Tab-separated table of C-alpha atoms in Angstrom:
chain	number	residue	atom	x	y	z
W	1	MET	CA	-21.070	-8.624	33.954
W	2	HIS	CA	-19.464	-7.583	37.229
W	3	VAL	CA	-19.764	-8.976	40.750
W	4	VAL	CA	-20.495	-7.152	44.011
W	5	LYS	CA	-21.099	-8.182	47.605
W	6	ALA	CA	-24.504	-6.989	48.801
W	7	LYS	CA	-25.430	-5.923	52.336
W	8	GLY	CA	-29.000	-7.157	52.091
W	9	ILE	CA	-31.389	-8.781	49.612
W	10	LEU	CA	-35.011	-8.295	50.756
W	11	SER	CA	-36.697	-4.900	50.796
W	12	SER	CA	-39.168	-3.813	53.463
W	13	LYS	CA	-41.942	-5.116	51.174
W	14	ASN	CA	-40.171	-8.475	50.661
W	15	GLY	CA	-39.021	-7.737	47.124
W	16	MET	CA	-35.587	-8.660	45.840
W	17	ASN	CA	-33.348	-7.934	42.882
W	18	LEU	CA	-30.803	-10.682	42.310
W	19	TYR	CA	-29.308	-8.711	39.421
W	20	ARG	CA	-29.089	-5.018	38.543
W	21	GLY	CA	-29.280	-4.022	34.905
W	22	CYS	CA	-30.867	-5.822	31.975
W	23	THR	CA	-30.091	-6.889	28.409
W	24	HIS	CA	-33.654	-7.072	27.028
W	25	GLY	CA	-33.205	-3.645	25.433
W	26	CYS	CA	-36.844	-2.488	25.878
W	27	ILE	CA	-37.004	1.093	24.636
W	28	TYR	CA	-39.322	2.263	27.440
W	29	CYS	CA	-37.501	0.843	30.486
W	30	ASP	CA	-37.853	3.167	33.501
W	31	SER	CA	-35.111	1.283	35.349
W	32	ARG	CA	-32.605	3.195	33.215
W	33	SER	CA	-33.593	6.419	35.012
W	34	LYS	CA	-30.694	8.107	36.768
W	35	CYS	CA	-32.731	8.478	39.965
W	36	TYR	CA	-31.979	4.811	40.717
W	37	HIS	CA	-28.257	5.607	40.966
W	38	MET	CA	-27.006	2.736	38.853
W	39	ASP	CA	-23.318	3.584	38.550
W	40	HIS	CA	-22.560	1.257	35.662
W	41	ALA	CA	-23.743	0.668	32.108
W	42	PHE	CA	-27.265	-0.756	32.170
W	43	GLU	CA	-26.273	-3.762	30.037
W	44	ASP	CA	-23.300	-4.488	32.333
W	45	ILE	CA	-25.204	-6.770	34.699
W	46	GLU	CA	-24.404	-6.438	38.371
W	47	VAL	CA	-24.423	-9.854	40.045
W	48	LYS	CA	-24.811	-10.025	43.811
W	49	GLU	CA	-22.465	-12.867	44.634
W	50	ASN	CA	-23.867	-13.411	48.136
W	51	ALA	CA	-27.541	-12.987	47.207
W	52	VAL	CA	-28.537	-16.598	47.844
W	53	GLU	CA	-26.847	-16.674	51.259
W	54	LEU	CA	-28.505	-13.402	52.250
W	55	LEU	CA	-31.887	-14.702	51.140
W	56	GLU	CA	-31.624	-17.890	53.176
W	57	TYR	CA	-30.620	-15.914	56.265
W	58	ALA	CA	-33.592	-13.564	55.751
W	59	LEU	CA	-36.078	-16.407	55.245
W	60	MET	CA	-34.822	-18.257	58.317
W	61	HIS	CA	-35.425	-15.183	60.466
W	62	LYS	CA	-38.846	-14.164	59.132
W	63	ARG	CA	-41.483	-14.296	61.866
W	64	LYS	CA	-44.375	-14.675	59.429
W	65	LYS	CA	-44.734	-16.318	56.040
W	66	CYS	CA	-45.280	-13.959	53.114
W	67	MET	CA	-44.938	-13.615	49.359
W	68	ILE	CA	-41.404	-13.019	48.112
W	69	GLY	CA	-41.330	-10.957	44.926
W	70	THR	CA	-38.852	-10.150	42.195
W	71	GLY	CA	-38.775	-8.482	38.791
W	72	SER	CA	-39.911	-4.936	39.580
W	73	MET	CA	-36.569	-3.357	38.631
W	74	THR	CA	-34.774	-6.057	36.676
W	75	ASP	CA	-36.273	-8.981	34.803
W	76	PRO	CA	-34.749	-11.952	36.657
W	77	TYR	CA	-34.845	-14.175	33.573
W	78	ILE	CA	-32.144	-12.414	31.596
W	79	PRO	CA	-29.841	-14.710	29.546
W	80	LEU	CA	-27.177	-14.518	32.267
W	81	GLU	CA	-29.487	-16.389	34.648
W	82	LEU	CA	-28.934	-19.566	32.634
W	83	GLU	CA	-25.244	-19.277	33.519
W	84	ILE	CA	-25.445	-17.970	37.109
W	85	GLY	CA	-28.630	-19.669	38.307
W	86	ASN	CA	-29.383	-17.325	41.225
W	87	VAL	CA	-33.110	-17.310	40.474
W	88	ARG	CA	-33.304	-21.087	40.478
W	89	LYS	CA	-31.320	-21.291	43.717
W	90	SER	CA	-33.536	-18.660	45.325
W	91	LEU	CA	-36.710	-20.482	44.282
W	92	CYS	CA	-35.396	-23.642	45.912
W	93	LEU	CA	-34.959	-21.753	49.189
W	94	ILE	CA	-38.354	-20.052	48.992
W	95	GLU	CA	-40.016	-23.416	48.414
W	96	LYS	CA	-37.942	-25.080	51.129
W	97	TYR	CA	-38.939	-22.554	53.793
W	98	GLY	CA	-42.601	-22.490	52.779
W	99	PHE	CA	-42.935	-18.948	51.441
W	100	GLY	CA	-45.050	-17.787	48.526
W	101	PHE	CA	-43.578	-16.262	45.391
W	102	THR	CA	-44.467	-13.765	42.696
W	103	VAL	CA	-42.426	-12.621	39.712
W	104	ILE	CA	-42.709	-10.050	36.931
W	105	THR	CA	-41.092	-11.132	33.671
W	106	LYS	CA	-41.436	-11.063	29.911
W	107	SER	CA	-39.203	-14.065	29.256
W	108	ASP	CA	-40.136	-17.633	28.379
W	109	ARG	CA	-37.076	-18.779	30.356
W	110	ILE	CA	-39.377	-18.915	33.367
W	111	LEU	CA	-40.603	-22.285	32.095
W	112	ARG	CA	-37.263	-23.753	33.141
W	113	ASP	CA	-38.488	-23.398	36.736
W	114	LEU	CA	-42.017	-24.668	36.192
W	115	ASP	CA	-41.438	-27.607	38.535
W	116	LEU	CA	-40.553	-25.314	41.449
W	117	LEU	CA	-43.367	-22.898	40.688
W	118	GLN	CA	-45.842	-25.776	40.851
W	119	LYS	CA	-44.432	-27.027	44.153
W	120	MET	CA	-44.731	-23.571	45.709
W	121	ASN	CA	-48.251	-23.098	44.401
W	122	GLU	CA	-49.304	-26.408	45.902
W	123	LYS	CA	-47.855	-25.509	49.327
W	124	THR	CA	-48.599	-21.775	49.525
W	125	LYS	CA	-49.155	-19.531	46.516
W	126	CYS	CA	-47.265	-18.659	43.349
W	127	VAL	CA	-48.316	-15.899	40.945
W	128	VAL	CA	-46.573	-15.170	37.641
W	129	GLN	CA	-46.952	-11.665	36.234
W	130	MET	CA	-46.227	-11.353	32.506
W	131	THR	CA	-45.800	-8.065	30.647
W	132	LEU	CA	-47.571	-7.790	27.280
W	133	THR	CA	-47.195	-4.550	25.330
W	134	THR	CA	-48.074	-5.283	21.710
W	135	TYR	CA	-50.104	-7.768	19.706
W	136	ASP	CA	-48.005	-6.936	16.630
W	137	GLU	CA	-45.040	-9.328	16.550
W	138	ASP	CA	-42.954	-7.091	14.268
W	139	LEU	CA	-43.460	-4.085	16.532
W	140	CYS	CA	-42.641	-6.213	19.557
W	141	LYS	CA	-39.250	-7.042	18.058
W	142	LYS	CA	-38.542	-3.322	17.713
W	143	ILE	CA	-39.594	-2.067	21.134
W	144	GLU	CA	-38.433	-5.181	23.068
W	145	PRO	CA	-35.629	-6.397	20.806
W	146	HIS	CA	-33.748	-8.911	22.964
W	147	VAL	CA	-36.493	-10.910	24.656
W	148	CYS	CA	-39.100	-13.360	23.408
W	149	THR	CA	-42.040	-11.885	21.513
W	150	THR	CA	-45.651	-11.618	22.653
W	151	GLU	CA	-46.659	-14.870	20.949
W	152	LYS	CA	-44.147	-16.842	23.030
W	153	ARG	CA	-45.236	-15.074	26.214
W	154	TYR	CA	-48.812	-15.984	25.381
W	155	GLU	CA	-47.748	-19.631	25.119
W	156	VAL	CA	-46.076	-19.306	28.526
W	157	LEU	CA	-49.352	-18.031	29.987
W	158	ARG	CA	-51.189	-20.990	28.472
W	159	GLN	CA	-48.704	-23.477	29.925
W	160	LEU	CA	-48.908	-21.853	33.342
W	161	ARG	CA	-52.702	-21.979	33.102
W	162	ASP	CA	-52.556	-25.699	32.332
W	163	ALA	CA	-50.209	-26.160	35.293
W	164	GLY	CA	-52.692	-24.463	37.619
W	165	ILE	CA	-50.491	-21.458	38.338
W	166	PRO	CA	-52.312	-18.099	38.608
W	167	THR	CA	-51.154	-15.455	36.133
W	168	VAL	CA	-51.565	-11.706	35.802
W	169	VAL	CA	-50.796	-9.544	32.761
W	170	TRP	CA	-49.235	-6.090	32.922
W	171	LEU	CA	-50.726	-4.146	30.012
W	172	THR	CA	-48.097	-1.445	30.137
W	173	PRO	CA	-46.716	0.832	28.893
W	174	ILE	CA	-48.983	2.273	26.226
W	175	LEU	CA	-46.755	4.247	23.847
W	176	PRO	CA	-48.318	7.086	21.804
W	177	PHE	CA	-48.430	6.328	18.065
W	178	LEU	CA	-46.796	2.913	18.583
W	179	ASN	CA	-49.057	0.504	20.472
W	180	ASP	CA	-52.014	2.708	21.427
W	181	THR	CA	-54.416	1.369	18.793
W	182	GLN	CA	-57.724	-0.371	19.423
W	183	ASP	CA	-56.551	-3.407	17.443
W	184	ASN	CA	-53.483	-3.746	19.626
W	185	ILE	CA	-55.315	-3.458	22.949
W	186	SER	CA	-58.104	-5.775	21.795
W	187	GLY	CA	-55.586	-8.332	20.541
W	188	ILE	CA	-53.788	-8.436	23.881
W	189	LEU	CA	-57.051	-8.690	25.829
W	190	ASP	CA	-58.163	-11.590	23.627
W	191	MET	CA	-54.922	-13.373	24.547
W	192	CYS	CA	-55.605	-12.719	28.233
W	193	ILE	CA	-59.094	-14.179	27.920
W	194	GLU	CA	-57.833	-17.286	26.126
W	195	ALA	CA	-55.051	-17.813	28.676
W	196	LYS	CA	-57.545	-17.284	31.520
W	197	VAL	CA	-55.364	-14.819	33.381
W	198	TYR	CA	-56.619	-13.760	36.796
W	199	GLY	CA	-56.252	-10.053	36.123
W	200	VAL	CA	-54.916	-7.297	33.884
W	201	ILE	CA	-52.921	-4.481	35.480
W	202	CYS	CA	-52.987	-1.084	33.781
W	203	PHE	CA	-51.211	0.815	36.558
W	204	GLY	CA	-48.598	3.191	35.192
W	205	MET	CA	-49.681	2.826	31.575
W	206	GLY	CA	-47.579	5.789	30.514
W	207	LEU	CA	-43.890	6.646	30.777
W	208	THR	CA	-42.035	8.565	33.468
W	209	LEU	CA	-39.594	9.985	30.885
W	210	ARG	CA	-37.147	10.755	33.646
W	211	GLU	CA	-33.518	11.500	32.856
W	212	GLY	CA	-31.909	8.367	31.482
W	213	ASN	CA	-35.236	6.789	30.567
W	214	ARG	CA	-36.212	9.777	28.401
W	215	GLU	CA	-33.142	9.835	26.169
W	216	TYR	CA	-33.124	6.083	25.596
W	217	PHE	CA	-36.822	6.038	24.736
W	218	MET	CA	-36.577	8.884	22.233
W	219	ARG	CA	-33.752	7.135	20.375
W	220	GLY	CA	-35.671	3.849	20.335
W	221	ARG	CA	-38.906	5.526	19.282
W	222	SER	CA	-37.176	7.182	16.333
W	223	SER	CA	-35.796	3.813	15.237
W	224	CYS	CA	-39.298	2.308	15.272
W	225	PHE	CA	-40.520	4.908	12.787
W	226	LEU	CA	-37.438	4.594	10.589
W	227	ILE	CA	-37.561	0.794	10.199
């Protein structure tokens, strides 16, 4: 972990990354691509020490309410979040100022913030987007080694459903010879039906295989076949 002072926190499309880098270890992660100019080891998490202050300033000066999003580049619910708490602090501000919220994650740590997600959904709108890649638990542990498995994510979707929070599943990426079977896709879709998700996103089902992403994926893919 290392700390930096950021100049801004919200993008032009109202997305934010409270951290840069990730420790989930997913073999397909495009965020490792060199085109994103991450000048530090991917597992060395960059923490924006002034992120919460920047967010409050931005929310106070927004002319119109909107959905604030996070998780497109870095899963916000990495283990470090339990220590730093920037996501929780940010959710408090988003709820306080009456904005909506959407997040992309594959971690069951999101349940820690269920109370805030419910409050936001009651006032405006909250949508949780969960990534599911494989119905096979053993394969999941190989391609996404340091995050909860699909079964736990499915339970998260069920709990969010029971709490009245809309959910969406990202069915991506589909990896040739790993998770591209009919049984795998059907198994995931059955979970989506049971959890009553509002939609399944298949955008970008493949891999970019850009420099940085490509080398890491090929090493991880080889390990999957060797184990």
